[in-house]
Coordinates of C-alpha atoms and ligand atoms in Angstrom, one line a residue:
X781 CA 79.7 145.7 77.6
X782 CA 76.2 146.8 76.6
X783 CA 75.6 150.0 74.5
X784 CA 72.5 151.9 73.6
X785 CA 71.9 152.9 70.0
X786 CA 69.6 155.9 69.7
X787 CA 68.1 157.3 66.5
X788 CA 66.1 160.4 65.6
X789 CA 62.6 159.5 66.8
X790 CA 60.1 162.2 66.0
X791 CA 57.7 163.5 68.7
X792 CA 57.2 161.0 71.6
X793 CA 53.7 160.0 72.2
X794 CA 51.7 157.8 74.6
X795 CA 51.9 157.1 78.3
X796 CA 54.5 156.0 80.8
X797 CA 54.2 154.6 84.3
X798 CA 56.7 156.1 86.8
X799 CA 58.4 153.6 89.1
X800 CA 59.1 153.8 92.8
X801 CA 61.9 156.3 93.6
X802 CA 65.5 154.9 93.5
X803 CA 66.6 157.5 96.0
X804 CA 63.8 156.6 98.4
X805 CA 64.0 152.8 98.2
X806 CA 67.7 152.6 99.0
X807 CA 67.4 154.3 102.4
X808 CA 64.2 152.4 103.1
X809 CA 66.0 149.1 102.5
X810 CA 68.8 150.2 104.8
X811 CA 66.2 151.1 107.5
X812 CA 64.9 147.5 107.4
X813 CA 68.1 146.7 109.3
X814 CA 66.6 148.4 112.4
X815 CA 63.8 146.0 113.5
X816 CA 64.3 142.3 114.3
X817 CA 61.2 141.6 112.3
X818 CA 60.1 141.4 108.7
X819 CA 59.6 144.6 106.7
X820 CA 57.6 144.7 103.4
X821 CA 58.4 147.4 100.8
X822 CA 56.2 147.8 97.7
X823 CA 56.6 149.6 94.4
X824 CA 60.3 148.7 94.5
X825 CA 61.9 149.7 91.2
X826 CA 63.8 147.0 89.2
X827 CA 67.3 148.6 89.3
X828 CA 70.9 147.6 89.5
X829 CA 71.3 149.7 92.7
X830 CA 68.4 147.8 94.4
X831 CA 70.2 144.6 93.5
X832 CA 73.4 145.9 95.1
X833 CA 71.6 147.0 98.3
X834 CA 69.9 143.5 98.3
X835 CA 73.3 141.9 98.2
X836 CA 74.7 144.1 100.9
X837 CA 71.7 143.4 103.3
X838 CA 72.0 139.6 102.5
X839 CA 75.7 139.7 103.3
X840 CA 74.7 141.2 106.7
X841 CA 72.3 138.3 107.4
X842 CA 69.0 139.5 105.8
X843 CA 66.6 137.0 104.3
X844 CA 65.1 138.8 101.4
X845 CA 62.2 137.5 99.3
X846 CA 60.2 138.8 96.4
X847 CA 56.7 137.6 97.0
X848 CA 55.3 139.6 94.0
X849 CA 56.8 141.8 91.3
X850 CA 58.1 145.1 92.8
X851 CA 57.6 143.8 96.4
X852 CA 60.5 143.0 98.8
X853 CA 60.2 141.2 102.1
X854 CA 63.3 142.0 104.2
X855 CA 63.8 139.9 107.3
X856 CA 66.7 141.1 109.5
X857 CA 66.0 139.0 112.6
X858 CA 69.3 137.2 112.2
X859 CA 71.8 140.0 111.8
X860 CA 75.1 138.1 111.4
X861 CA 77.7 140.9 111.0
X862 CA 78.0 144.7 111.2
X863 CA 80.7 144.9 108.6
X864 CA 79.8 145.9 105.0
X865 CA 82.4 144.6 102.7
X866 CA 84.3 146.5 100.1
X867 CA 83.4 144.4 97.1
X868 CA 79.7 145.4 97.5
X869 CA 80.1 148.9 99.0
X870 CA 82.4 150.1 96.2
X871 CA 79.6 149.6 93.7
X872 CA 77.3 152.2 95.1
X873 CA 77.7 155.3 97.3
X874 CA 74.3 154.8 98.9
X875 CA 75.6 151.6 100.5
X876 CA 77.0 153.9 103.2
X877 CA 73.4 154.3 104.4
X878 CA 73.7 150.9 106.2
X879 CA 76.1 152.5 108.7
X880 CA 73.5 154.5 110.7
X881 CA 71.1 151.6 111.2
X882 CA 73.9 149.1 112.0
X883 CA 75.3 151.4 114.6
X884 CA 71.9 152.0 116.1
X885 CA 71.0 148.3 116.3
X886 CA 74.4 146.7 117.2
X887 CA 76.4 149.5 118.8
X888 CA 79.0 149.5 116.1
X889 CA 79.4 149.4 112.4
X890 CA 82.3 149.1 109.9
X891 CA 81.8 150.2 106.3
X892 CA 84.3 150.3 103.5
X893 CA 84.6 153.6 101.6
X894 CA 81.7 154.0 99.2
X895 CA 81.8 154.2 95.4
X896 CA 79.1 155.3 93.0
X897 CA 78.9 158.1 90.4
X898 CA 82.0 160.2 90.0
X899 CA 80.3 163.5 90.3
X900 CA 82.5 165.2 92.8
X901 CA 84.4 164.6 96.0
X902 CA 81.2 163.4 97.8
X903 CA 82.7 163.2 101.3
X904 CA 81.1 161.5 104.2
X905 CA 82.2 164.0 106.9
X906 CA 78.6 165.1 107.7
X907 CA 77.4 161.6 108.2
X908 CA 80.3 161.0 110.6
X909 CA 79.8 164.4 112.3
X910 CA 76.3 163.2 113.2
X911 CA 77.4 159.8 114.6
X912 CA 80.1 161.5 116.6
X913 CA 77.5 164.0 118.1
X914 CA 75.5 160.9 119.2
X915 CA 78.5 159.7 121.1
X916 CA 80.1 157.3 118.6
X917 CA 83.9 157.0 118.3
X918 CA 85.0 157.1 114.6
X919 CA 88.0 155.1 113.5
X920 CA 89.5 155.4 110.0
X921 CA 91.6 152.6 108.6
X922 CA 93.8 154.4 106.0
X923 CA 91.3 155.5 103.3
X924 CA 89.8 152.0 103.1
X925 CA 87.2 151.7 105.8
X926 CA 85.5 153.6 108.6
X927 CA 84.2 152.2 111.9
X928 CA 81.8 153.8 114.3
X929 CA 81.6 152.5 117.9
X930 CA 78.9 153.6 120.4
X931 CA 79.9 154.0 124.0
X932 CA 78.9 151.2 126.4
X933 CA 75.9 153.1 127.6
X934 CA 74.7 153.5 124.0
X935 CA 74.1 156.4 121.6
X936 CA 72.7 159.6 123.2
X937 CA 70.4 162.2 121.5
X938 CA 72.2 165.4 120.5
X939 CA 71.8 168.5 118.3
X940 CA 73.6 168.1 114.9
X941 CA 74.0 171.1 112.6
X942 CA 74.7 170.1 109.0
X943 CA 77.0 172.5 107.2
X944 CA 75.2 171.5 104.0
X945 CA 71.7 169.9 103.9
X946 CA 73.1 166.6 102.7
X947 CA 70.4 164.0 101.8
X948 CA 72.5 161.0 102.7
X949 CA 73.8 162.5 106.0
X950 CA 70.3 163.5 107.1
X951 CA 69.0 159.9 106.4
X952 CA 72.0 158.2 108.1
X953 CA 71.8 160.4 111.2
X954 CA 68.0 159.9 111.4
X955 CA 68.4 156.1 111.3
X956 CA 71.2 156.2 113.9
X957 CA 69.2 158.4 116.2
X958 CA 65.9 156.4 116.3
X959 CA 67.2 154.0 118.9
X960 CA 69.3 156.5 120.9
X961 CA 68.5 157.7 124.4
X962 CA 66.7 161.1 124.4
X963 CA 66.1 163.6 121.6
X964 CA 68.1 164.4 118.6
X965 CA 67.7 167.5 116.5
X966 CA 69.1 167.6 112.9
X967 CA 69.4 171.3 112.0
X968 CA 69.8 172.5 108.4
X969 CA 68.5 169.0 107.5
X970 CA 67.8 168.1 103.9
X971 CA 64.1 168.5 103.0
X972 CA 63.8 166.2 100.0
X973 CA 60.6 164.1 99.6
X974 CA 62.8 160.9 100.1
X975 CA 63.6 162.1 103.6
X976 CA 59.9 162.4 104.4
X977 CA 59.3 158.9 102.9
X978 CA 62.0 157.5 105.2
X979 CA 60.6 159.3 108.3
X980 CA 57.2 157.8 107.5
X981 CA 58.6 154.3 107.2
X982 CA 60.5 154.7 110.5
X983 CA 57.4 156.0 112.2
X984 CA 55.5 153.0 111.0
X985 CA 58.1 150.9 112.8
X986 CA 57.4 152.7 116.0
X987 CA 60.0 155.5 115.7
X988 CA 59.2 159.1 116.8
X989 CA 60.5 161.3 114.0
X990 CA 58.9 164.8 113.5
X991 CA 59.6 167.7 111.2
X992 CA 60.9 165.7 108.2
X993 CA 60.4 167.8 105.1
X994 CA 61.5 171.0 107.1
X995 CA 65.0 172.1 108.0
X996 CA 64.8 170.8 111.5
X997 CA 64.0 167.2 112.3
X998 CA 63.4 166.0 115.8
X999 CA 63.9 162.3 116.7
X1000 CA 62.9 161.0 120.1
X1001 CA 64.7 157.8 120.7
X1002 CA 62.7 154.6 121.4
X1003 CA 63.7 151.2 122.9
X1004 CA 62.9 149.0 120.0
X1005 CA 61.3 149.0 116.6
X1006 CA 59.0 146.5 114.9
X1007 CA 58.4 145.4 111.3
X1008 CA 56.4 147.6 109.0
X1009 CA 54.9 147.8 105.5
X1010 CA 55.5 150.7 103.2
X1011 CA 55.1 151.8 99.5
X1012 CA 57.9 153.8 97.9
X1013 CA 57.0 157.3 96.6
X1014 CA 57.1 157.8 92.8
X1015 CA 60.5 158.7 91.3
X1016 CA 60.5 162.5 90.7
X1017 CA 63.7 162.3 88.8
X1018 CA 62.5 159.5 86.5
X1019 CA 59.3 161.6 85.9
X1020 CA 61.4 164.6 85.1
X1021 CA 63.5 162.6 82.6
X1022 CA 60.5 161.5 80.6
X1023 CA 59.0 165.0 80.8
X1024 CA 62.3 166.2 79.1
X1025 CA 62.2 163.4 76.6
X1026 CA 58.7 164.6 75.6
X1027 CA 59.8 168.2 75.5
X1028 CA 63.0 167.7 73.4
X1029 CA 61.1 165.7 70.8
X1030 CA 58.3 168.3 70.9
X1031 CA 56.0 165.4 71.8
X1032 CA 53.0 164.9 74.0
X1033 CA 52.9 162.3 76.8
X1034 CA 51.0 161.2 79.9
X1035 CA 52.9 160.3 83.1
X1036 CA 51.1 158.0 85.5
X1037 CA 52.1 157.7 89.2
X1038 CA 53.5 161.2 89.7
X1039 CA 53.3 163.5 92.8
X1040 CA 53.1 167.0 91.2
X1041 CA 54.3 168.7 94.3
X1042 CA 57.6 166.8 94.1
X1043 CA 58.3 168.0 90.6
X1044 CA 57.3 171.7 90.9
X1045 CA 60.7 173.1 90.0
X1046 CA 60.9 170.9 86.8
X1047 CA 57.4 171.8 85.8
X1048 CA 58.1 175.5 86.4
X1049 CA 61.2 175.5 84.2
X1050 CA 59.6 173.5 81.4
X1051 CA 56.7 176.0 81.4
X1052 CA 59.2 178.9 81.1
X1053 CA 60.5 177.1 78.0
X1054 CA 56.9 177.0 76.6
X1055 CA 56.0 173.4 77.4
X1056 CA 52.4 172.8 78.7
X1057 CA 52.3 170.7 81.9
X1058 CA 48.9 169.9 83.2
X1059 CA 47.4 167.6 85.8
X1060 CA 44.5 165.6 84.6
X1061 CA 42.4 162.7 86.0
X1062 CA 44.7 160.1 84.6
X1063 CA 48.0 161.7 85.5
X1064 CA 50.3 164.5 84.3
X1065 CA 50.2 165.6 80.7
X1066 CA 53.3 167.1 79.1
X1067 CA 52.6 168.8 75.8
X1068 CA 55.3 170.3 73.6
X1069 CA 53.5 169.3 70.3
X1070 CA 55.9 170.5 67.5
X1071 CA 56.1 174.0 69.0
X1072 CA 59.0 176.4 69.3
X1073 CA 60.6 176.3 72.7
X1074 CA 62.7 179.1 74.3
X1075 CA 65.6 179.3 76.6
X1076 CA 65.6 179.6 80.4
X1077 CA 68.2 179.8 83.2
X1078 CA 68.7 177.1 85.8
X1079 CA 70.4 176.9 89.2
X1080 CA 70.5 173.6 91.1
X1081 CA 69.8 173.8 94.8
X1082 CA 68.7 171.4 97.6
X1083 CA 65.0 170.7 97.6
X1084 CA 62.7 172.5 97.0
X1085 CA 65.1 174.1 94.6
X1086 CA 65.8 172.7 91.1
X1087 CA 67.2 169.1 91.5
X1088 CA 70.8 168.5 90.5
X1089 CA 69.8 165.1 89.1
X1090 CA 67.7 166.8 86.4
X1091 CA 70.4 169.3 85.5
X1092 CA 72.0 167.3 82.7
X1093 CA 68.8 166.0 81.0
X1094 CA 67.5 169.6 81.1
X1095 CA 70.7 170.9 79.5
X1096 CA 70.1 168.4 76.7
X1097 CA 66.8 170.2 76.0
X1098 CA 68.3 173.6 76.3
X1099 CA 70.7 172.8 73.4
X1100 CA 67.7 172.6 71.1
X1101 CA 65.6 175.7 72.1
X1102 CA 65.8 179.2 70.8
X1103 CA 68.2 181.5 72.6
X1104 CA 70.9 181.1 75.2
X1105 CA 70.6 179.7 78.7
X1106 CA 72.7 179.6 81.8
X1107 CA 72.9 176.5 84.0
X1108 CA 74.5 176.9 87.5
X1109 CA 75.4 173.8 89.4
X1110 CA 75.7 174.4 93.2
X1111 CA 75.3 171.0 94.7
X1112 CA 78.1 168.9 93.2
X1113 CA 81.4 170.4 92.0
X1114 CA 82.0 168.0 89.1
X1115 CA 78.6 167.6 87.5
X1116 CA 79.3 168.9 84.0
X1117 CA 80.9 165.8 82.5
X1118 CA 78.0 165.5 80.0
X1119 CA 78.9 168.8 78.5
X1120 CA 81.9 167.5 76.5
X1121 CA 79.7 164.6 75.3
X1122 CA 76.8 166.9 74.3
X1123 CA 79.4 169.1 72.5
X1124 CA 80.6 166.1 70.6
X1125 CA 77.0 165.8 69.4
X1126 CA 77.1 169.4 68.0
X1127 CA 75.9 171.3 71.0
X1128 CA 77.5 174.6 71.9
X1129 CA 78.1 174.7 75.6
X1130 CA 80.9 176.6 77.4
X1131 CA 81.8 176.0 81.0
X1132 CA 83.0 178.8 83.3
X1133 CA 83.5 177.4 86.8
X1134 CA 80.2 176.1 88.1
X1135 CA 78.3 177.8 85.2
X1136 CA 77.5 176.4 81.8
X1137 CA 76.4 178.7 79.0
X1138 CA 74.3 176.9 76.5
X1139 CA 73.8 178.4 73.0
X1140 CA 70.5 176.9 71.9
X1141 CA 69.0 176.2 68.5
X1142 CA 71.6 173.6 67.6
X1143 CA 70.9 170.7 65.3
X1144 CA 72.4 167.7 67.1
X1145 CA 74.2 164.9 65.3
X1146 CA 74.7 161.3 66.4
X1147 CA 78.1 160.5 67.8
X1148 CA 79.9 157.9 70.0
X1149 CA 79.5 159.2 73.5
X1150 CA 80.0 158.0 77.1
X1151 CA 77.5 157.9 79.9
X1152 CA 79.9 159.3 82.5
X1153 CA 77.3 159.0 85.3
X1154 CA 73.7 158.0 85.7
X1155 CA 72.0 161.3 84.8
X1156 CA 74.6 162.2 82.2
X1157 CA 73.6 158.9 80.5
X1158 CA 69.9 159.9 80.5
X1159 CA 70.8 163.3 79.1
X1160 CA 72.7 161.7 76.2
X1161 CA 69.8 159.3 75.5
X1162 CA 67.4 162.2 75.3
X1163 CA 69.7 164.2 73.1
X1164 CA 70.0 161.2 70.8
X1165 CA 66.3 161.2 70.2
X1166 CA 66.6 164.4 68.2
X1167 CA 70.1 164.0 66.8
X1168 CA 70.6 163.2 63.1
X1169 CA 72.0 159.7 62.6
X1170 CA 72.9 157.2 65.3
X1171 CA 74.1 158.1 68.8
X1172 CA 76.0 155.2 70.4
X1173 CA 76.1 155.4 74.2
X1174 CA 78.7 153.3 76.1
X1175 CA 78.9 152.7 79.9
X1176 CA 75.1 152.3 79.9
X1177 CA 75.3 150.4 83.2
X1178 CA 75.1 153.8 84.8
X1179 CA 71.7 154.4 83.3
X1180 CA 70.5 150.9 84.3
X1181 CA 71.6 151.6 87.9
X1182 CA 68.8 154.2 88.2
X1183 CA 66.1 153.8 85.6
X1184 CA 63.7 150.8 85.7
X1185 CA 63.0 149.4 82.2
X1186 CA 64.5 152.5 80.5
X1187 CA 64.6 151.0 77.0
X1188 CA 61.1 149.5 77.3
X1189 CA 59.6 152.7 78.6
X1190 CA 61.3 154.8 76.0
X1191 CA 60.3 152.5 73.2
X1192 CA 56.7 152.5 74.6
X1193 CA 56.6 156.2 73.9
X1194 CA 57.9 155.7 70.3
X1195 CA 61.7 156.3 70.9
X1196 CA 64.0 154.7 68.5
X1197 CA 66.4 153.2 71.1
X1198 CA 68.0 149.7 71.3
X1199 CA 70.4 147.9 73.7
X1200 CA 73.2 146.0 72.0
X1201 CA 76.1 143.9 73.3
X1202 CA 79.6 144.4 72.0
Ligands
UD1_176 C1 71.6 162.1 97.1 C2 71.0 161.3 95.9 C3 71.6 161.9 94.6 C4 71.4 163.4 94.5 C5 71.9 164.1 95.8 C6 71.6 165.6 95.8 C7 70.6 159.2 96.8 C8 70.8 157.7 96.9 N1 71.3 159.9 96.0 O1 73.0 161.8 97.1 O2 70.9 161.3 93.5 O3 72.1 163.9 93.4 O4 71.3 163.5 96.9 O5 70.3 165.8 95.7 O6 69.6 159.6 97.5 N2 78.5 166.4 101.2 C9 79.5 166.7 102.1 N3 79.7 165.9 103.2 C10 78.9 164.8 103.4 C11 77.9 164.5 102.5 C12 77.7 165.3 101.4 O7 80.2 167.7 101.9 O8 79.1 164.1 104.4 C13 78.2 167.2 100.0 C14 78.5 166.5 98.7 O9 79.8 166.4 98.4 C15 77.7 167.2 97.8 C16 76.5 167.8 98.6 O10 76.9 167.6 100.0 O11 78.4 168.3 97.3 C17 75.2 167.0 98.4 O12 75.4 165.6 98.7 P1 74.3 164.7 99.3 O13 73.0 165.5 99.5 O14 74.8 164.0 100.5 O15 74.0 163.7 98.2 P2 73.9 162.1 98.3 O16 73.1 161.8 99.6 O17 75.2 161.4 98.1

């Protein structure tokens, strides 16, 4: 098993190119199931999760080629099966996103129960509520797999109200509805930029999706979709992670390939701490040059609120600033697993329900810690940059699931980080 060794690194400096968004590319790849023609996706990040989605699509019959770095050609003309097998699905929760497009294209789909990060119960009830509203029958086999079967006359447009604006459910229902008869309305839909990216890709295929990025999405079903080309939006969570790496080391970096609108809540909170974030001709400058930073409070919320995926890296920063901060997690019920690990490094964080109270101004010390999930891993790596001694992070496959060239990009900014094998 690989481990990361991180050592105190001094202020980070230099520039970093942000990759295409993990959370956008996975639904885009799933959407390539819909047309019987080739789709080309560009700026695809080099990630373990993309490899898993590639394997899942290949198992369904896709022919996938990589004509150039970060470009995928996905040809689904020969869809062989509508069953996504356990061995692949268990590796990643987002694999459940193949269910909507499979159901739309073939009239039925069977997907084994998804795996992924252990950051809460993460049910799929809202996805299924949407499929049901469109007329599908849902059949569970123990807790192992779920099957959705459209009626003989096909799926029919409907109004679906989401009890929570789930990102995955919004995407899955959108993909199921594009080939349904009539109009579908998703109410209380997720508004994340990744939803807009998926809607844009679907529309390029000939779909009629309106309102993505607002809380009501209207999908007018069409008969057939055709192949399309699309470039993935930049990864706002990866951008936020490097912004925090710069801030915690009191460094100064330039981020290229960032959409400032997508990272507004992160920018706002960093500014409250005293970090300068400015858009220039070349990209986004993040400047914390050896200055004293102060505390701030954070509450995670669906977009455009503060992203839950940046909660743990931001908490790492808050352990080092002057004053005490409160972090409230409202999206996932079990997303404080990094707290015990940060405390092992000398942080002083107390948990009360879904609230963490961070006493700042701590001098962190290197320790052996575990990347309990993807973003927790990033938080520990960032904390390691300012900890005295060596921080040894295990279970780093979580980090590599979601960050393209993490070690290389960090080292490019001057971070003292290495990957070793046991
Ligand atoms: C996506 C992101 C993940 C991010 C999360 C929230 C991808 C591949 N992953 O995950 O990085 O942290 O959005 O921004 O895009 N829920 C239900 N029933 C459902 C579905 C979800 O109750 O059927 C609940 C979940 O338990 C959770 C909340 O809704 O508490 C948010 O989950 P959701 O938005 O669905 O997250 P994901 O799509 O899994």
